[in-house]
Amino acid sequence: MSTSYVNGRYVPHGEATVHIEDRGFQFADSVYEVFAVQDGHVIDEDGHLKRLWHSLTELGIAEPMKQGPMKVVMRRLLSINRIRNGALYLQVSRGVAPRDFPAPQGLKPTLVMTVWRAKPFDGSAVKAGKVITMPDLRWKRCDIKTVQLLAGVLAKTEATKQGAVEAWLIDEAGNVTEGSSSNAWIVTADDQLITRHTDHAILGGITRQTLLKLAQEYGLKYIERAFSLSEAKAAKEAFTSSSTVMIRPVTQIDDDIIGDGEIGPFSRKAIELYGAYMKEHP
Ligand code: PMP
Protein backbone atom coordinates (compact mmCIF):
# COMPACT_ATOMS: atom_id res chain seq x y z
CA MET A 1 0.00 0.00 0.00
CA SER A 2 1.26 3.47 -0.80
CA THR A 3 2.04 6.18 1.73
CA SER A 4 0.19 9.51 1.79
CA TYR A 5 0.75 12.74 3.67
CA VAL A 6 -1.78 14.29 6.09
CA ASN A 7 -0.95 17.39 8.14
CA GLY A 8 2.67 16.58 8.91
CA ARG A 9 2.35 12.79 9.00
CA TYR A 10 3.30 10.16 6.44
CA VAL A 11 0.63 7.48 6.78
CA PRO A 12 -0.48 4.30 4.97
CA HIS A 13 -2.89 5.36 2.22
CA GLY A 14 -5.80 3.41 3.78
CA GLU A 15 -5.42 5.34 7.03
CA ALA A 16 -5.03 8.77 5.42
CA THR A 17 -8.13 10.62 6.63
CA VAL A 18 -9.39 14.11 7.45
CA HIS A 19 -12.12 15.18 9.89
CA ILE A 20 -15.79 15.12 8.80
CA GLU A 21 -16.02 18.80 9.70
CA ASP A 22 -13.21 19.71 7.36
CA ARG A 23 -14.49 22.65 5.30
CA GLY A 24 -13.11 20.97 2.19
CA PHE A 25 -15.55 18.10 2.76
CA GLN A 26 -18.52 20.27 3.79
CA PHE A 27 -18.19 23.31 1.54
CA ALA A 28 -15.54 22.46 -1.10
CA ASP A 29 -13.68 25.28 0.70
CA SER A 30 -10.45 23.85 -0.59
CA VAL A 31 -7.93 24.13 -3.41
CA TYR A 32 -5.62 21.66 -5.10
CA GLU A 33 -2.87 20.99 -7.63
CA VAL A 34 -1.80 17.93 -9.62
CA PHE A 35 1.88 17.70 -10.53
CA ALA A 36 3.24 15.37 -13.20
CA VAL A 37 6.39 13.46 -12.25
CA GLN A 38 8.69 12.35 -15.06
CA ASP A 39 12.07 10.66 -14.59
CA GLY A 40 12.03 11.72 -10.94
CA HIS A 41 11.37 15.38 -11.71
CA VAL A 42 8.30 17.35 -10.73
CA ILE A 43 7.31 19.07 -13.97
CA ASP A 44 6.67 22.82 -13.77
CA GLU A 45 6.75 22.67 -9.98
CA ASP A 46 7.15 26.43 -9.54
CA GLY A 47 4.31 27.20 -11.96
CA HIS A 48 1.95 24.89 -10.07
CA LEU A 49 2.98 26.33 -6.71
CA LYS A 50 2.47 29.85 -8.02
CA ARG A 51 -1.06 28.91 -9.12
CA LEU A 52 -1.70 27.22 -5.74
CA TRP A 53 -0.73 30.46 -4.00
CA HIS A 54 -3.05 32.37 -6.36
CA SER A 55 -5.92 30.04 -5.36
CA LEU A 56 -5.11 30.35 -1.63
CA THR A 57 -4.83 34.13 -1.80
CA GLU A 58 -8.04 34.64 -3.78
CA LEU A 59 -9.99 32.62 -1.20
CA GLY A 60 -8.15 33.92 1.86
CA ILE A 61 -7.02 30.43 2.92
CA ALA A 62 -3.83 30.52 5.00
CA GLU A 63 -0.70 28.97 3.50
CA PRO A 64 -0.13 25.62 5.25
CA MET A 65 3.65 26.05 4.96
CA LYS A 66 6.15 27.97 2.82
CA GLN A 67 6.92 26.75 -0.70
CA GLY A 68 10.43 25.54 0.23
CA PRO A 69 9.29 23.09 2.93
CA MET A 70 6.34 22.08 0.72
CA LYS A 71 8.77 21.01 -2.01
CA VAL A 72 10.70 18.99 0.61
CA VAL A 73 7.52 17.16 1.68
CA MET A 74 6.60 16.47 -1.96
CA ARG A 75 10.04 14.99 -2.66
CA ARG A 76 9.98 12.95 0.51
CA LEU A 77 6.57 11.49 -0.34
CA LEU A 78 7.71 10.59 -3.87
CA SER A 79 10.86 9.03 -2.50
CA ILE A 80 9.05 7.01 0.23
CA ASN A 81 6.79 5.64 -2.52
CA ARG A 82 9.72 5.17 -4.94
CA ILE A 83 7.90 7.04 -7.69
CA ARG A 84 9.92 8.31 -10.64
CA ASN A 85 7.02 8.51 -13.09
CA GLY A 86 3.49 9.36 -12.07
CA ALA A 87 1.73 12.22 -10.36
CA LEU A 88 1.35 13.97 -7.04
CA TYR A 89 -1.99 15.36 -5.84
CA LEU A 90 -1.91 18.12 -3.24
CA GLN A 91 -4.93 19.66 -1.53
CA VAL A 92 -5.21 22.51 0.98
CA SER A 93 -8.53 23.14 2.69
CA ARG A 94 -9.39 26.08 4.93
CA GLY A 95 -9.40 23.67 7.88
CA VAL A 96 -11.75 22.05 10.40
CA ALA A 97 -14.53 24.00 12.15
CA PRO A 98 -18.16 23.44 13.26
CA ARG A 99 -20.29 23.70 10.12
CA ASP A 100 -21.24 27.32 9.46
CA PHE A 101 -21.15 29.31 6.23
CA PRO A 102 -18.96 32.25 7.30
CA ALA A 103 -15.35 31.18 7.03
CA PRO A 104 -13.76 31.47 10.49
CA GLN A 105 -10.56 33.47 10.74
CA GLY A 106 -7.33 31.89 11.86
CA LEU A 107 -8.10 28.25 11.05
CA LYS A 108 -5.21 25.86 10.63
CA PRO A 109 -5.40 24.71 6.99
CA THR A 110 -5.49 21.01 6.18
CA LEU A 111 -2.71 19.82 3.85
CA VAL A 112 -2.87 16.39 2.22
CA MET A 113 -0.87 14.77 -0.56
CA THR A 114 -1.20 11.48 -2.42
CA VAL A 115 0.95 10.05 -5.20
CA TRP A 116 0.51 7.43 -7.88
CA ARG A 117 2.60 5.73 -10.47
CA ALA A 118 2.04 6.12 -14.23
CA LYS A 119 3.88 5.31 -17.41
CA PRO A 120 6.27 8.04 -18.57
CA PHE A 121 4.97 10.19 -21.40
CA ASP A 122 5.65 8.58 -24.78
CA GLY A 123 4.83 10.88 -27.68
CA SER A 124 4.82 8.00 -30.17
CA ALA A 125 2.08 6.23 -28.18
CA VAL A 126 -0.30 9.20 -28.00
CA LYS A 127 -3.75 8.38 -29.36
CA ALA A 128 -6.36 10.75 -30.68
CA GLY A 129 -9.83 10.87 -29.15
CA LYS A 130 -13.29 12.27 -29.49
CA VAL A 131 -14.73 15.09 -27.36
CA ILE A 132 -18.36 15.84 -26.70
CA THR A 133 -19.71 19.28 -25.82
CA MET A 134 -21.77 20.30 -22.80
CA PRO A 135 -22.98 23.64 -21.42
CA ASP A 136 -20.44 25.22 -19.07
CA LEU A 137 -22.34 25.11 -15.76
CA ARG A 138 -19.42 26.14 -13.53
CA TRP A 139 -19.10 29.21 -11.30
CA LYS A 140 -17.52 32.46 -12.46
CA ARG A 141 -14.08 32.01 -10.85
CA CYS A 142 -12.67 29.05 -12.75
CA ASP A 143 -9.20 30.62 -12.48
CA ILE A 144 -9.19 29.39 -8.86
CA LYS A 145 -8.40 25.69 -8.72
CA THR A 146 -10.97 24.58 -6.15
CA VAL A 147 -12.18 21.06 -5.43
CA GLN A 148 -15.70 22.23 -6.27
CA LEU A 149 -15.62 20.10 -9.42
CA LEU A 150 -19.15 18.74 -9.76
CA ALA A 151 -19.93 20.37 -13.12
CA GLY A 152 -16.70 18.91 -14.51
CA VAL A 153 -17.41 15.51 -12.95
CA LEU A 154 -20.86 15.34 -14.59
CA ALA A 155 -19.52 16.50 -17.94
CA LYS A 156 -16.62 14.02 -17.91
CA THR A 157 -18.91 11.21 -16.78
CA GLU A 158 -21.17 11.87 -19.77
CA ALA A 159 -18.12 12.03 -22.05
CA THR A 160 -16.92 8.66 -20.77
CA LYS A 161 -20.40 7.16 -21.28
CA GLN A 162 -20.28 8.30 -24.89
CA GLY A 163 -16.81 6.87 -25.47
CA ALA A 164 -15.22 10.34 -25.54
CA VAL A 165 -11.99 11.39 -23.83
CA GLU A 166 -13.19 14.82 -22.75
CA ALA A 167 -16.16 17.19 -22.64
CA TRP A 168 -15.56 20.67 -24.03
CA LEU A 169 -17.61 23.23 -22.15
CA ILE A 170 -19.60 25.84 -24.04
CA ASP A 171 -20.45 29.25 -22.60
CA GLU A 172 -23.62 31.27 -23.19
CA ALA A 173 -22.09 33.00 -26.22
CA GLY A 174 -21.47 29.62 -27.89
CA ASN A 175 -17.72 29.69 -27.29
CA VAL A 176 -15.59 26.81 -26.04
CA THR A 177 -14.19 27.75 -22.64
CA GLU A 178 -12.09 24.64 -21.92
CA GLY A 179 -12.40 20.93 -21.21
CA SER A 180 -13.72 19.53 -17.93
CA SER A 181 -10.11 18.94 -16.84
CA SER A 182 -7.97 20.30 -19.66
CA ASN A 183 -7.48 23.35 -21.85
CA ALA A 184 -8.73 23.40 -25.45
CA TRP A 185 -6.75 24.22 -28.59
CA ILE A 186 -7.59 24.44 -32.28
CA VAL A 187 -5.74 25.08 -35.53
CA THR A 188 -7.80 27.07 -38.02
CA ALA A 189 -7.93 26.51 -41.77
CA ASP A 190 -5.36 29.30 -42.20
CA ASP A 191 -2.93 27.61 -39.79
CA GLN A 192 -3.54 29.74 -36.72
CA LEU A 193 -2.93 27.99 -33.43
CA ILE A 194 -5.59 29.21 -31.02
CA THR A 195 -6.34 28.69 -27.35
CA ARG A 196 -8.71 30.74 -25.25
CA HIS A 197 -7.29 33.76 -23.40
CA THR A 198 -7.12 33.40 -19.63
CA ASP A 199 -9.53 35.24 -17.36
CA HIS A 200 -11.96 34.16 -14.65
CA ALA A 201 -13.81 31.82 -17.06
CA ILE A 202 -11.05 29.21 -17.37
CA LEU A 203 -8.24 27.65 -15.39
CA GLY A 204 -4.88 29.00 -16.52
CA GLY A 205 -3.39 25.58 -17.26
CA ILE A 206 0.29 25.15 -16.52
CA THR A 207 0.67 22.82 -19.51
CA ARG A 208 -1.07 25.48 -21.63
CA GLN A 209 1.38 28.10 -20.37
CA THR A 210 4.39 25.88 -21.08
CA LEU A 211 3.08 25.02 -24.55
CA LEU A 212 2.69 28.71 -25.38
CA LYS A 213 6.26 29.31 -24.25
CA LEU A 214 7.50 26.37 -26.36
CA ALA A 215 5.50 27.56 -29.39
CA GLN A 216 7.05 30.99 -29.08
CA GLU A 217 10.58 29.59 -28.76
CA TYR A 218 9.97 27.38 -31.79
CA GLY A 219 8.60 30.32 -33.78
CA LEU A 220 5.07 28.94 -34.00
CA LYS A 221 2.54 31.76 -34.07
CA TYR A 222 -0.43 31.52 -31.76
CA ILE A 223 -3.40 33.64 -30.73
CA GLU A 224 -5.03 33.64 -27.32
CA ARG A 225 -8.70 34.36 -27.93
CA ALA A 226 -12.18 32.90 -27.53
CA PHE A 227 -13.31 30.57 -30.31
CA SER A 228 -16.78 29.30 -31.04
CA LEU A 229 -17.94 25.71 -31.22
CA SER A 230 -18.62 26.10 -34.95
CA GLU A 231 -15.08 27.42 -35.45
CA ALA A 232 -13.74 24.43 -33.53
CA LYS A 233 -15.77 22.02 -35.65
CA ALA A 234 -14.44 23.63 -38.82
CA ALA A 235 -10.83 23.51 -37.52
CA LYS A 236 -8.05 21.57 -39.21
CA GLU A 237 -6.83 20.23 -35.89
CA ALA A 238 -7.76 20.27 -32.25
CA PHE A 239 -6.13 19.04 -29.05
CA THR A 240 -6.30 19.30 -25.27
CA SER A 241 -3.57 19.97 -22.72
CA SER A 242 -3.25 19.02 -19.05
CA SER A 243 -0.63 17.92 -16.55
CA THR A 244 -1.88 14.34 -16.36
CA VAL A 245 -2.76 13.55 -19.98
CA MET A 246 -0.25 16.10 -21.41
CA ILE A 247 -1.38 16.55 -25.03
CA ARG A 248 -4.32 14.69 -26.51
CA PRO A 249 -5.19 15.17 -30.18
CA VAL A 250 -8.92 15.53 -30.85
CA THR A 251 -10.17 14.15 -34.15
CA GLN A 252 -13.91 14.33 -33.50
CA ILE A 253 -16.13 16.91 -31.76
CA ASP A 254 -19.65 15.56 -31.17
CA ASP A 255 -20.51 13.96 -34.54
CA ASP A 256 -18.12 16.07 -36.60
CA ILE A 257 -14.74 14.82 -37.78
CA ILE A 258 -11.95 17.36 -37.36
CA GLY A 259 -9.73 17.90 -40.39
CA ASP A 260 -9.01 14.58 -42.06
CA GLY A 261 -9.65 12.66 -38.84
CA GLU A 262 -5.94 12.01 -38.27
CA ILE A 263 -3.45 13.55 -35.85
CA GLY A 264 -2.26 16.71 -37.63
CA PRO A 265 1.17 18.36 -37.85
CA PHE A 266 0.55 21.04 -35.20
CA SER A 267 -0.60 18.41 -32.70
CA ARG A 268 2.44 16.28 -33.51
CA LYS A 269 4.74 19.25 -33.06
CA ALA A 270 3.11 20.09 -29.70
CA ILE A 271 3.60 16.48 -28.56
CA GLU A 272 7.22 16.52 -29.70
CA LEU A 273 8.04 19.88 -28.09
CA TYR A 274 6.33 19.03 -24.82
CA GLY A 275 7.92 15.57 -24.68
CA ALA A 276 11.36 17.10 -25.20
CA TYR A 277 10.62 19.79 -22.59
CA MET A 278 9.79 17.18 -19.96
CA LYS A 279 12.97 15.25 -20.76
CA GLU A 280 15.01 18.40 -20.25
CA HIS A 281 12.91 19.17 -17.13
CA PRO A 282 13.97 22.83 -16.97
N1 PMP B 1 -8.74 23.24 -17.05
C1 PMP B 1 -9.30 22.55 -16.03
C2 PMP B 1 -10.72 22.83 -15.67
C3 PMP B 1 -8.55 21.58 -15.34
O1 PMP B 1 -9.10 20.90 -14.32
C4 PMP B 1 -7.21 21.33 -15.75
C5 PMP B 1 -6.41 20.26 -15.07
N2 PMP B 1 -6.11 20.58 -13.76
C6 PMP B 1 -6.68 22.07 -16.80
C7 PMP B 1 -7.47 23.02 -17.42
C8 PMP B 1 -5.26 21.87 -17.24
O2 PMP B 1 -4.40 22.47 -16.30
P1 PMP B 1 -2.92 21.95 -16.12
O3 PMP B 1 -2.26 22.04 -17.44
O4 PMP B 1 -2.33 22.91 -15.12
O5 PMP B 1 -3.01 20.56 -15.61
CSV table of C-alpha atoms and ligand atoms in Angstrom, one decimal:
chain,number,residue,atom,x,y,z
A,1,MET,CA,0.0,0.0,0.0
A,2,SER,CA,1.3,3.5,-0.8
A,3,THR,CA,2.0,6.2,1.7
A,4,SER,CA,0.2,9.5,1.8
A,5,TYR,CA,0.8,12.7,3.7
A,6,VAL,CA,-1.8,14.3,6.1
A,7,ASN,CA,-1.0,17.4,8.1
A,8,GLY,CA,2.7,16.6,8.9
A,9,ARG,CA,2.3,12.8,9.0
A,10,TYR,CA,3.3,10.2,6.4
A,11,VAL,CA,0.6,7.5,6.8
A,12,PRO,CA,-0.5,4.3,5.0
A,13,HIS,CA,-2.9,5.4,2.2
A,14,GLY,CA,-5.8,3.4,3.8
A,15,GLU,CA,-5.4,5.3,7.0
A,16,ALA,CA,-5.0,8.8,5.4
A,17,THR,CA,-8.1,10.6,6.6
A,18,VAL,CA,-9.4,14.1,7.4
A,19,HIS,CA,-12.1,15.2,9.9
A,20,ILE,CA,-15.8,15.1,8.8
A,21,GLU,CA,-16.0,18.8,9.7
A,22,ASP,CA,-13.2,19.7,7.4
A,23,ARG,CA,-14.5,22.6,5.3
A,24,GLY,CA,-13.1,21.0,2.2
A,25,PHE,CA,-15.5,18.1,2.8
A,26,GLN,CA,-18.5,20.3,3.8
A,27,PHE,CA,-18.2,23.3,1.5
A,28,ALA,CA,-15.5,22.5,-1.1
A,29,ASP,CA,-13.7,25.3,0.7
A,30,SER,CA,-10.4,23.9,-0.6
A,31,VAL,CA,-7.9,24.1,-3.4
A,32,TYR,CA,-5.6,21.7,-5.1
A,33,GLU,CA,-2.9,21.0,-7.6
A,34,VAL,CA,-1.8,17.9,-9.6
A,35,PHE,CA,1.9,17.7,-10.5
A,36,ALA,CA,3.2,15.4,-13.2
A,37,VAL,CA,6.4,13.5,-12.2
A,38,GLN,CA,8.7,12.3,-15.1
A,39,ASP,CA,12.1,10.7,-14.6
A,40,GLY,CA,12.0,11.7,-10.9
A,41,HIS,CA,11.4,15.4,-11.7
A,42,VAL,CA,8.3,17.3,-10.7
A,43,ILE,CA,7.3,19.1,-14.0
A,44,ASP,CA,6.7,22.8,-13.8
A,45,GLU,CA,6.7,22.7,-10.0
A,46,ASP,CA,7.2,26.4,-9.5
A,47,GLY,CA,4.3,27.2,-12.0
A,48,HIS,CA,2.0,24.9,-10.1
A,49,LEU,CA,3.0,26.3,-6.7
A,50,LYS,CA,2.5,29.9,-8.0
A,51,ARG,CA,-1.1,28.9,-9.1
A,52,LEU,CA,-1.7,27.2,-5.7
A,53,TRP,CA,-0.7,30.5,-4.0
A,54,HIS,CA,-3.1,32.4,-6.4
A,55,SER,CA,-5.9,30.0,-5.4
A,56,LEU,CA,-5.1,30.3,-1.6
A,57,THR,CA,-4.8,34.1,-1.8
A,58,GLU,CA,-8.0,34.6,-3.8
A,59,LEU,CA,-10.0,32.6,-1.2
A,60,GLY,CA,-8.2,33.9,1.9
A,61,ILE,CA,-7.0,30.4,2.9
A,62,ALA,CA,-3.8,30.5,5.0
A,63,GLU,CA,-0.7,29.0,3.5
A,64,PRO,CA,-0.1,25.6,5.3
A,65,MET,CA,3.7,26.0,5.0
A,66,LYS,CA,6.1,28.0,2.8
A,67,GLN,CA,6.9,26.8,-0.7
A,68,GLY,CA,10.4,25.5,0.2
A,69,PRO,CA,9.3,23.1,2.9
A,70,MET,CA,6.3,22.1,0.7
A,71,LYS,CA,8.8,21.0,-2.0
A,72,VAL,CA,10.7,19.0,0.6
A,73,VAL,CA,7.5,17.2,1.7
A,74,MET,CA,6.6,16.5,-2.0
A,75,ARG,CA,10.0,15.0,-2.7
A,76,ARG,CA,10.0,12.9,0.5
A,77,LEU,CA,6.6,11.5,-0.3
A,78,LEU,CA,7.7,10.6,-3.9
A,79,SER,CA,10.9,9.0,-2.5
A,80,ILE,CA,9.1,7.0,0.2
A,81,ASN,CA,6.8,5.6,-2.5
A,82,ARG,CA,9.7,5.2,-4.9
A,83,ILE,CA,7.9,7.0,-7.7
A,84,ARG,CA,9.9,8.3,-10.6
A,85,ASN,CA,7.0,8.5,-13.1
A,86,GLY,CA,3.5,9.4,-12.1
A,87,ALA,CA,1.7,12.2,-10.4
A,88,LEU,CA,1.3,14.0,-7.0
A,89,TYR,CA,-2.0,15.4,-5.8
A,90,LEU,CA,-1.9,18.1,-3.2
A,91,GLN,CA,-4.9,19.7,-1.5
A,92,VAL,CA,-5.2,22.5,1.0
A,93,SER,CA,-8.5,23.1,2.7
A,94,ARG,CA,-9.4,26.1,4.9
A,95,GLY,CA,-9.4,23.7,7.9
A,96,VAL,CA,-11.7,22.1,10.4
A,97,ALA,CA,-14.5,24.0,12.2
A,98,PRO,CA,-18.2,23.4,13.3
A,99,ARG,CA,-20.3,23.7,10.1
A,100,ASP,CA,-21.2,27.3,9.5
A,101,PHE,CA,-21.2,29.3,6.2
A,102,PRO,CA,-19.0,32.3,7.3
A,103,ALA,CA,-15.4,31.2,7.0
A,104,PRO,CA,-13.8,31.5,10.5
A,105,GLN,CA,-10.6,33.5,10.7
A,106,GLY,CA,-7.3,31.9,11.9
A,107,LEU,CA,-8.1,28.2,11.0
A,108,LYS,CA,-5.2,25.9,10.6
A,109,PRO,CA,-5.4,24.7,7.0
A,110,THR,CA,-5.5,21.0,6.2
A,111,LEU,CA,-2.7,19.8,3.9
A,112,VAL,CA,-2.9,16.4,2.2
A,113,MET,CA,-0.9,14.8,-0.6
A,114,THR,CA,-1.2,11.5,-2.4
A,115,VAL,CA,0.9,10.0,-5.2
A,116,TRP,CA,0.5,7.4,-7.9
A,117,ARG,CA,2.6,5.7,-10.5
A,118,ALA,CA,2.0,6.1,-14.2
A,119,LYS,CA,3.9,5.3,-17.4
A,120,PRO,CA,6.3,8.0,-18.6
A,121,PHE,CA,5.0,10.2,-21.4
A,122,ASP,CA,5.6,8.6,-24.8
A,123,GLY,CA,4.8,10.9,-27.7
A,124,SER,CA,4.8,8.0,-30.2
A,125,ALA,CA,2.1,6.2,-28.2
A,126,VAL,CA,-0.3,9.2,-28.0
A,127,LYS,CA,-3.7,8.4,-29.4
A,128,ALA,CA,-6.4,10.7,-30.7
A,129,GLY,CA,-9.8,10.9,-29.2
A,130,LYS,CA,-13.3,12.3,-29.5
A,131,VAL,CA,-14.7,15.1,-27.4
A,132,ILE,CA,-18.4,15.8,-26.7
A,133,THR,CA,-19.7,19.3,-25.8
A,134,MET,CA,-21.8,20.3,-22.8
A,135,PRO,CA,-23.0,23.6,-21.4
A,136,ASP,CA,-20.4,25.2,-19.1
A,137,LEU,CA,-22.3,25.1,-15.8
A,138,ARG,CA,-19.4,26.1,-13.5
A,139,TRP,CA,-19.1,29.2,-11.3
A,140,LYS,CA,-17.5,32.5,-12.5
A,141,ARG,CA,-14.1,32.0,-10.8
A,142,CYS,CA,-12.7,29.0,-12.8
A,143,ASP,CA,-9.2,30.6,-12.5
A,144,ILE,CA,-9.2,29.4,-8.9
A,145,LYS,CA,-8.4,25.7,-8.7
A,146,THR,CA,-11.0,24.6,-6.1
A,147,VAL,CA,-12.2,21.1,-5.4
A,148,GLN,CA,-15.7,22.2,-6.3
A,149,LEU,CA,-15.6,20.1,-9.4
A,150,LEU,CA,-19.1,18.7,-9.8
A,151,ALA,CA,-19.9,20.4,-13.1
A,152,GLY,CA,-16.7,18.9,-14.5
A,153,VAL,CA,-17.4,15.5,-13.0
A,154,LEU,CA,-20.9,15.3,-14.6
A,155,ALA,CA,-19.5,16.5,-17.9
A,156,LYS,CA,-16.6,14.0,-17.9
A,157,THR,CA,-18.9,11.2,-16.8
A,158,GLU,CA,-21.2,11.9,-19.8
A,159,ALA,CA,-18.1,12.0,-22.1
A,160,THR,CA,-16.9,8.7,-20.8
A,161,LYS,CA,-20.4,7.2,-21.3
A,162,GLN,CA,-20.3,8.3,-24.9
A,163,GLY,CA,-16.8,6.9,-25.5
A,164,ALA,CA,-15.2,10.3,-25.5
A,165,VAL,CA,-12.0,11.4,-23.8
A,166,GLU,CA,-13.2,14.8,-22.7
A,167,ALA,CA,-16.2,17.2,-22.6
A,168,TRP,CA,-15.6,20.7,-24.0
A,169,LEU,CA,-17.6,23.2,-22.1
A,170,ILE,CA,-19.6,25.8,-24.0
A,171,ASP,CA,-20.4,29.3,-22.6
A,172,GLU,CA,-23.6,31.3,-23.2
A,173,ALA,CA,-22.1,33.0,-26.2
A,174,GLY,CA,-21.5,29.6,-27.9
A,175,ASN,CA,-17.7,29.7,-27.3
A,176,VAL,CA,-15.6,26.8,-26.0
A,177,THR,CA,-14.2,27.8,-22.6
A,178,GLU,CA,-12.1,24.6,-21.9
A,179,GLY,CA,-12.4,20.9,-21.2
A,180,SER,CA,-13.7,19.5,-17.9
A,181,SER,CA,-10.1,18.9,-16.8
A,182,SER,CA,-8.0,20.3,-19.7
A,183,ASN,CA,-7.5,23.4,-21.9
A,184,ALA,CA,-8.7,23.4,-25.4
A,185,TRP,CA,-6.8,24.2,-28.6
A,186,ILE,CA,-7.6,24.4,-32.3
A,187,VAL,CA,-5.7,25.1,-35.5
A,188,THR,CA,-7.8,27.1,-38.0
A,189,ALA,CA,-7.9,26.5,-41.8
A,190,ASP,CA,-5.4,29.3,-42.2
A,191,ASP,CA,-2.9,27.6,-39.8
A,192,GLN,CA,-3.5,29.7,-36.7
A,193,LEU,CA,-2.9,28.0,-33.4
A,194,ILE,CA,-5.6,29.2,-31.0
A,195,THR,CA,-6.3,28.7,-27.4
A,196,ARG,CA,-8.7,30.7,-25.2
A,197,HIS,CA,-7.3,33.8,-23.4
A,198,THR,CA,-7.1,33.4,-19.6
A,199,ASP,CA,-9.5,35.2,-17.4
A,200,HIS,CA,-12.0,34.2,-14.6
A,201,ALA,CA,-13.8,31.8,-17.1
A,202,ILE,CA,-11.0,29.2,-17.4
A,203,LEU,CA,-8.2,27.7,-15.4
A,204,GLY,CA,-4.9,29.0,-16.5
A,205,GLY,CA,-3.4,25.6,-17.3
A,206,ILE,CA,0.3,25.2,-16.5
A,207,THR,CA,0.7,22.8,-19.5
A,208,ARG,CA,-1.1,25.5,-21.6
A,209,GLN,CA,1.4,28.1,-20.4
A,210,THR,CA,4.4,25.9,-21.1
A,211,LEU,CA,3.1,25.0,-24.6
A,212,LEU,CA,2.7,28.7,-25.4
A,213,LYS,CA,6.3,29.3,-24.2
A,214,LEU,CA,7.5,26.4,-26.4
A,215,ALA,CA,5.5,27.6,-29.4
A,216,GLN,CA,7.0,31.0,-29.1
A,217,GLU,CA,10.6,29.6,-28.8
A,218,TYR,CA,10.0,27.4,-31.8
A,219,GLY,CA,8.6,30.3,-33.8
A,220,LEU,CA,5.1,28.9,-34.0
A,221,LYS,CA,2.5,31.8,-34.1
A,222,TYR,CA,-0.4,31.5,-31.8
A,223,ILE,CA,-3.4,33.6,-30.7
A,224,GLU,CA,-5.0,33.6,-27.3
A,225,ARG,CA,-8.7,34.4,-27.9
A,226,ALA,CA,-12.2,32.9,-27.5
A,227,PHE,CA,-13.3,30.6,-30.3
A,228,SER,CA,-16.8,29.3,-31.0
A,229,LEU,CA,-17.9,25.7,-31.2
A,230,SER,CA,-18.6,26.1,-34.9
A,231,GLU,CA,-15.1,27.4,-35.4
A,232,ALA,CA,-13.7,24.4,-33.5
A,233,LYS,CA,-15.8,22.0,-35.7
A,234,ALA,CA,-14.4,23.6,-38.8
A,235,ALA,CA,-10.8,23.5,-37.5
A,236,LYS,CA,-8.0,21.6,-39.2
A,237,GLU,CA,-6.8,20.2,-35.9
A,238,ALA,CA,-7.8,20.3,-32.2
A,239,PHE,CA,-6.1,19.0,-29.0
A,240,THR,CA,-6.3,19.3,-25.3
A,241,SER,CA,-3.6,20.0,-22.7
A,242,SER,CA,-3.2,19.0,-19.1
A,243,SER,CA,-0.6,17.9,-16.6
A,244,THR,CA,-1.9,14.3,-16.4
A,245,VAL,CA,-2.8,13.5,-20.0
A,246,MET,CA,-0.3,16.1,-21.4
A,247,ILE,CA,-1.4,16.6,-25.0
A,248,ARG,CA,-4.3,14.7,-26.5
A,249,PRO,CA,-5.2,15.2,-30.2
A,250,VAL,CA,-8.9,15.5,-30.8
A,251,THR,CA,-10.2,14.1,-34.1
A,252,GLN,CA,-13.9,14.3,-33.5
A,253,ILE,CA,-16.1,16.9,-31.8
A,254,ASP,CA,-19.7,15.6,-31.2
A,255,ASP,CA,-20.5,14.0,-34.5
A,256,ASP,CA,-18.1,16.1,-36.6
A,257,ILE,CA,-14.7,14.8,-37.8
A,258,ILE,CA,-11.9,17.4,-37.4
A,259,GLY,CA,-9.7,17.9,-40.4
A,260,ASP,CA,-9.0,14.6,-42.1
A,261,GLY,CA,-9.6,12.7,-38.8
A,262,GLU,CA,-5.9,12.0,-38.3
A,263,ILE,CA,-3.4,13.6,-35.8
A,264,GLY,CA,-2.3,16.7,-37.6
A,265,PRO,CA,1.2,18.4,-37.9
A,266,PHE,CA,0.5,21.0,-35.2
A,267,SER,CA,-0.6,18.4,-32.7
A,268,ARG,CA,2.4,16.3,-33.5
A,269,LYS,CA,4.7,19.3,-33.1
A,270,ALA,CA,3.1,20.1,-29.7
A,271,ILE,CA,3.6,16.5,-28.6
A,272,GLU,CA,7.2,16.5,-29.7
A,273,LEU,CA,8.0,19.9,-28.1
A,274,TYR,CA,6.3,19.0,-24.8
A,275,GLY,CA,7.9,15.6,-24.7
A,276,ALA,CA,11.4,17.1,-25.2
A,277,TYR,CA,10.6,19.8,-22.6
A,278,MET,CA,9.8,17.2,-20.0
A,279,LYS,CA,13.0,15.3,-20.8
A,280,GLU,CA,15.0,18.4,-20.2
A,281,HIS,CA,12.9,19.2,-17.1
A,282,PRO,CA,14.0,22.8,-17.0
B,1,PMP,N1,-8.7,23.2,-17.0
B,1,PMP,C1,-9.3,22.6,-16.0
B,1,PMP,C2,-10.7,22.8,-15.7
B,1,PMP,C3,-8.6,21.6,-15.3
B,1,PMP,O1,-9.1,20.9,-14.3
B,1,PMP,C4,-7.2,21.3,-15.7
B,1,PMP,C5,-6.4,20.3,-15.1
B,1,PMP,N2,-6.1,20.6,-13.8
B,1,PMP,C6,-6.7,22.1,-16.8
B,1,PMP,C7,-7.5,23.0,-17.4
B,1,PMP,C8,-5.3,21.9,-17.2
B,1,PMP,O2,-4.4,22.5,-16.3
B,1,PMP,P1,-2.9,22.0,-16.1
B,1,PMP,O3,-2.3,22.0,-17.4
B,1,PMP,O4,-2.3,22.9,-15.1
B,1,PMP,O5,-3.0,20.6,-15.6
